[in-house]
XYZ file of C-alpha atoms in Angstrom:
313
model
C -37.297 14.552 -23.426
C -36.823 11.312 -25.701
C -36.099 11.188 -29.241
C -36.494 8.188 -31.232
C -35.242 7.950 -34.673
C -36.457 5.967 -37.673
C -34.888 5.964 -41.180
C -35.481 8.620 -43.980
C -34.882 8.385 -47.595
C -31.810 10.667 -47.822
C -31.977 13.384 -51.110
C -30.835 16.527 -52.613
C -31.139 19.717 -53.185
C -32.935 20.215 -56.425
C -31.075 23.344 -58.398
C -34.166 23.348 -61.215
C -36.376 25.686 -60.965
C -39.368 26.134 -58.050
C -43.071 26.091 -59.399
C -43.466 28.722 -56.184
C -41.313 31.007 -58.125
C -43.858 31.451 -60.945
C -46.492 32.365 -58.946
C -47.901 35.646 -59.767
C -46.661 35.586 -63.611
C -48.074 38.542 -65.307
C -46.032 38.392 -68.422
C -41.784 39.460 -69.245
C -41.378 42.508 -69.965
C -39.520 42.047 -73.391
C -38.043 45.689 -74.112
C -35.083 45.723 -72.047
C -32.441 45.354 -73.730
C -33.773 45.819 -77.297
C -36.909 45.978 -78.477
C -39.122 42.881 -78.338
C -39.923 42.921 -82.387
C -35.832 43.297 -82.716
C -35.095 39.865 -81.034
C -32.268 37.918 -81.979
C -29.809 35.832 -80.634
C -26.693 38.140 -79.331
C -23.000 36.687 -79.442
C -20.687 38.677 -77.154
C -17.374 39.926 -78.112
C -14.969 37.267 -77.136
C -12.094 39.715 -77.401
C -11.295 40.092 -73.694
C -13.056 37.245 -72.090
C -13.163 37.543 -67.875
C -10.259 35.660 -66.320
C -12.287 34.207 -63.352
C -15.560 32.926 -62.457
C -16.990 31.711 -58.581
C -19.348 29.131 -58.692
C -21.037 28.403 -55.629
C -23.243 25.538 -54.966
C -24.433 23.266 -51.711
C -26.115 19.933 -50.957
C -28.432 18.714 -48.292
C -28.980 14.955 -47.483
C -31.702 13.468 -45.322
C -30.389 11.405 -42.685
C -33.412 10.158 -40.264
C -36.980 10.900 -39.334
C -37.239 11.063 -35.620
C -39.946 11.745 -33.051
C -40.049 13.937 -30.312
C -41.884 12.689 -26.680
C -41.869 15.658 -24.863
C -43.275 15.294 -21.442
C -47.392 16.141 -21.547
C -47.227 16.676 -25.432
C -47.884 14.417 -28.231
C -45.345 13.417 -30.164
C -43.306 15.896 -32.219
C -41.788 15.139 -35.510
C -38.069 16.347 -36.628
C -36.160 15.660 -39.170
C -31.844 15.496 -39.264
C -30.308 16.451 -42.025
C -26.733 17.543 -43.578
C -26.103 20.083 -45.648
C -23.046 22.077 -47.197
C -22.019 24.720 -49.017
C -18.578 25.610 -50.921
C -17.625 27.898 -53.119
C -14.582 26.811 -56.551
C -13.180 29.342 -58.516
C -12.137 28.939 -62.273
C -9.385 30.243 -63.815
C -10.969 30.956 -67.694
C -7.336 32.571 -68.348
C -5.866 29.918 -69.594
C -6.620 27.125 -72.134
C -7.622 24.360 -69.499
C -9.478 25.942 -67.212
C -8.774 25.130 -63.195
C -10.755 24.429 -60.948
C -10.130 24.615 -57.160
C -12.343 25.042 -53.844
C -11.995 28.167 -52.003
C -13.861 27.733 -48.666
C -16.884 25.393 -47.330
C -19.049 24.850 -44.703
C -20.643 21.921 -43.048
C -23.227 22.309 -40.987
C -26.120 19.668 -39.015
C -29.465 20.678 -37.725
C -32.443 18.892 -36.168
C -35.612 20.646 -37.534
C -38.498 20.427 -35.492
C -40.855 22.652 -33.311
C -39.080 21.796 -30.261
C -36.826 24.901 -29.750
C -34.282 22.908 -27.669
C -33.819 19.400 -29.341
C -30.317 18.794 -30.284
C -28.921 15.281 -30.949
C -25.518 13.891 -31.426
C -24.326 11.086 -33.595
C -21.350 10.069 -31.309
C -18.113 11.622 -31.840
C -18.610 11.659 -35.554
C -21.441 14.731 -35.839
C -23.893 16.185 -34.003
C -27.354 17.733 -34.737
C -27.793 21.245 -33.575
C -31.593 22.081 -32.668
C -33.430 24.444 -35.579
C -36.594 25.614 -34.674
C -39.409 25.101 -37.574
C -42.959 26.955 -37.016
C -44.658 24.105 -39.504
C -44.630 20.469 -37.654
C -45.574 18.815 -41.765
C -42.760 17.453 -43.473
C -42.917 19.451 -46.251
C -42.168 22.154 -43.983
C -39.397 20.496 -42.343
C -37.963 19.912 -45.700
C -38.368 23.749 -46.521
C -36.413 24.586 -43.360
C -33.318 22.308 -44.628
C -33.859 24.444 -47.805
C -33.844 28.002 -46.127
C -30.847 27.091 -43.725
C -29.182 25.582 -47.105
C -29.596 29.089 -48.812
C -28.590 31.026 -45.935
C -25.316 28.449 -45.711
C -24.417 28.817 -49.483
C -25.090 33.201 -49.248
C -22.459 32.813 -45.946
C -20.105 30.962 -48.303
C -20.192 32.703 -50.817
C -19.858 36.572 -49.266
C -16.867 34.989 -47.414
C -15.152 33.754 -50.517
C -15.890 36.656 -53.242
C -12.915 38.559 -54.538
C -12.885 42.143 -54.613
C -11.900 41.328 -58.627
C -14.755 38.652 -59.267
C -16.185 39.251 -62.600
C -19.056 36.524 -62.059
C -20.236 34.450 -59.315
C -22.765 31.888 -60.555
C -25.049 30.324 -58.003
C -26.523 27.184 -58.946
C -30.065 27.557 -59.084
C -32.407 30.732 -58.607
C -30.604 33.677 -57.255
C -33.683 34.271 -54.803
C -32.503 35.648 -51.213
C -29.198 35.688 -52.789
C -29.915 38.874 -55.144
C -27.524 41.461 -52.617
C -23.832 39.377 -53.574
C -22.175 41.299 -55.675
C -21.999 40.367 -59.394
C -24.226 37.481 -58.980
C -26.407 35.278 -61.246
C -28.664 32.317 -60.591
C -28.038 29.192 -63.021
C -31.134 27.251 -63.669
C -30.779 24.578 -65.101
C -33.933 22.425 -65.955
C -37.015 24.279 -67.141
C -40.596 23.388 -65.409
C -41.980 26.591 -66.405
C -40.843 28.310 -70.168
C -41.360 32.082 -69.943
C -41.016 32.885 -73.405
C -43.832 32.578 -76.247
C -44.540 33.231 -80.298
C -41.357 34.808 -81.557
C -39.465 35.397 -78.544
C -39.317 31.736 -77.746
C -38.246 30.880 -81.254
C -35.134 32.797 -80.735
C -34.538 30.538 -77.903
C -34.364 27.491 -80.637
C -32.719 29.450 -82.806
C -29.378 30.119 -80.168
C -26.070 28.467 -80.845
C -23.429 27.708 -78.336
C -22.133 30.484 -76.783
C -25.090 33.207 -78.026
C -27.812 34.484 -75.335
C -31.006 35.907 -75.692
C -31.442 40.044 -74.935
C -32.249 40.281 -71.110
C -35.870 40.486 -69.979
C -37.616 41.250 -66.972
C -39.496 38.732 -65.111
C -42.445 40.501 -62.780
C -44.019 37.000 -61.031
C -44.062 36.719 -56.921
C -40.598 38.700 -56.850
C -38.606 40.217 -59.777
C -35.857 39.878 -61.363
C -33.996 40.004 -65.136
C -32.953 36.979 -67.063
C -31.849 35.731 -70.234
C -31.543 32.345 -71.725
C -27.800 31.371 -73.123
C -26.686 27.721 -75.347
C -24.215 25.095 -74.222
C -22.653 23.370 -76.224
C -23.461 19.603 -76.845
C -27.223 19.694 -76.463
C -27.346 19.744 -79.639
C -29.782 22.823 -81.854
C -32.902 23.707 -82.388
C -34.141 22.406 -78.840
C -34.134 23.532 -74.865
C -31.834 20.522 -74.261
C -28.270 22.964 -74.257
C -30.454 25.885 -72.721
C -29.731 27.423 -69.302
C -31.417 30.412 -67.870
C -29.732 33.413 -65.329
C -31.203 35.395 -63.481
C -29.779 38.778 -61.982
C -31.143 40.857 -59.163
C -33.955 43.605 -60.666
C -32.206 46.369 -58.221
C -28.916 46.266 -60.508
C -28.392 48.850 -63.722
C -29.668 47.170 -67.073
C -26.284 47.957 -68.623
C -24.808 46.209 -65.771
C -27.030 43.326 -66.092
C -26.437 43.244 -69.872
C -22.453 42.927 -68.696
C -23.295 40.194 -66.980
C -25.170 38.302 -69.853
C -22.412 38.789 -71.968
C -19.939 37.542 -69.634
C -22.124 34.653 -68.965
C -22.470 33.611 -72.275
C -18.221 33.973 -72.813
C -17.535 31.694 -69.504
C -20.032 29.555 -68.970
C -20.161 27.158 -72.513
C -16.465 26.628 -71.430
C -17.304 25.095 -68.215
C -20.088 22.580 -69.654
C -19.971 18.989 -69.109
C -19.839 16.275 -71.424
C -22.498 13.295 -72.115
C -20.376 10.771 -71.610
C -19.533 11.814 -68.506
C -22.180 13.602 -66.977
C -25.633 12.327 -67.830
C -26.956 15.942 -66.564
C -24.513 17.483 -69.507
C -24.232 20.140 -70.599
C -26.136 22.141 -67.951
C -24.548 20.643 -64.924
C -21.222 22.677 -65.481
C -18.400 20.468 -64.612
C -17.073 22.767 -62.165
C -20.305 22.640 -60.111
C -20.380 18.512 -60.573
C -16.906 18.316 -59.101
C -17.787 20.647 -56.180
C -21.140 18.783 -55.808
C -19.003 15.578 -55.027
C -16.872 17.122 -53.045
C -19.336 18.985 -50.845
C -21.653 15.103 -50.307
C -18.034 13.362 -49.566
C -17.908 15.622 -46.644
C -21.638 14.885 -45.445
C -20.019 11.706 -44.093
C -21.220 8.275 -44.231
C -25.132 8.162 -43.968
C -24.901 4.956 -42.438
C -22.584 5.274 -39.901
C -24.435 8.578 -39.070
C -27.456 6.819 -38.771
C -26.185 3.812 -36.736
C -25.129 6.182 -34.104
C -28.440 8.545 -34.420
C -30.251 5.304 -33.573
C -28.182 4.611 -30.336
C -27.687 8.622 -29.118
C -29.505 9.971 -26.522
C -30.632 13.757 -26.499
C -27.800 16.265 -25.710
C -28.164 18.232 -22.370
């Protein structure tokens, strides 16, 4: 077996929202929490605010395109990739809240069809083989994705609390809906769910309110509410984040964890001026984010030695 490796764009992990997960929309079921004509924004008591959030989050980076000659085949394409996962947890007790990093993971995989195609990048890293039923590179690129997921669920069931009051998981909670006292952050919007009167109650949110929950029924299910951040400023989707909670759960237990995510979450948002992703891209995730891509290692050292490795075994 030979591999040969050519350079690849590296990127990240997009934590917006998939078009794939609006597939099969048939309309929110509004009368969850209240009834749809009795929509308004809702402001949670802020008397006894949850102590302690877990935000977990992960990253993936490209690091070469590389081509498989395996003897009396054609060519097989692979991709190598990085990705992490960690998992910081917030102390919302006091004024300042702290942030610090509870457990990670990194891990290294060379996707391909070849079930036995690992390569190493010298002593620095090396590629484990992960076996991908597509040969296109879109589904390469899903299979950093899925292994990604799977990383940041391992992280995240190995760093929860027996006392958590909410773990937030950047992006969708999909695949992720069993952790215990979980939501999904989205944070950009490709797809609005809300119309007519329901989505005016979206504009008409201040920082710190929510909307009621609703049920989303599209290719899987699941509840969700919209909340405000502050410093997007009103009367727009700028501030707006949505959650998402598994469908499985109570309603009054997804209602506590609305309210809990409209108490904590406004107090983690990030600031313009230094964040140009504010204020959806909670600081504590932005920090972690850096953290998690500073342990990826150096892309081109990686790639230097990918170029010059030779298959293992």
């Amino acid at each position: 077996m030979r591999i040969s490796v050519s350079a690849w764009d590296p990127g990240y992990a997009d934590s917006g929202e998939r078009l794939s997960d609006a597939r099969g929309l048939t309309g929110p079921e509004l009368d969850v929490e209240v009834p749809s004509v009795d929509w308004m924004p809702l402001r949670p008591d802020a008397s006894a605010p949850p102590p302690r959030v877990l935000l977990v989050d992960g990253v993936r980076r490209l690091d070469a395109r590389v081509d498989i000659d395996v003897p009396g085949q054609p060519p097989v394409p692979g991709l190598c990739a990085s990705y992490a996962a960690g998992v910081v947890v917030c102390d919302l007790a006091s004024h300042s809240p702290n942030a610090s990093m509870v457990t990670s993971r990194v891990e290294r995989g060379l996707f391909s069809s070849v079930a036995d195609a690992e390569l190493s990048a010298g002593p620095v890293a090396a590629y484990q083989a992960r076996r991908v039923t597509g040969a296109e590179p879109g589904d390469l690129v899903n299979a950093v994705q899925e292994r990604l997921t799977s990383l940041e669920v391992a992280v995240a069931a190995e760093a929860e609390p027996a006392d958590a009051d909410l773990l937030v998981l950047d992006g969708a909670l999909r695949r992720r809906e069993h952790l215990r006292r979980a939501v999904g952050f989205i944070k950009s919007h490709q797809r609005r769910y809300l119309t007519d009167e329901p989505a005016k109650v979206v504009d008409r949110l201040k920082p710190g309110e929510r909307t009621p929950v609703f049920l989303l029924k599209t290719s899987w299910q699941r509840y969700t509410w919209y909340i405000r951040l502050p410093g997007g400023g009103d009367g727009s989707w700028a501030g707006v984040a949505r959650l998402e909670a598994a469908a499985e759960l109570p309603v009054d237990t997804v209602i506590g964890l609305a309210d809990a995510s409209a108490l904590m979450l406004p107090r983690l948002a990030s600031s313009a001026h230094k964040d140009p992703r504010a204020p959806q891209n909670l600081t504590p995730i932005a920090g972690l984010e850096r953290m998690l891509r500073a342990k990826l290692g150096d892309p081109r050292l990686l790639l230097r030695n990918l170029r010059t490795s030779r298959p293992v075994g």
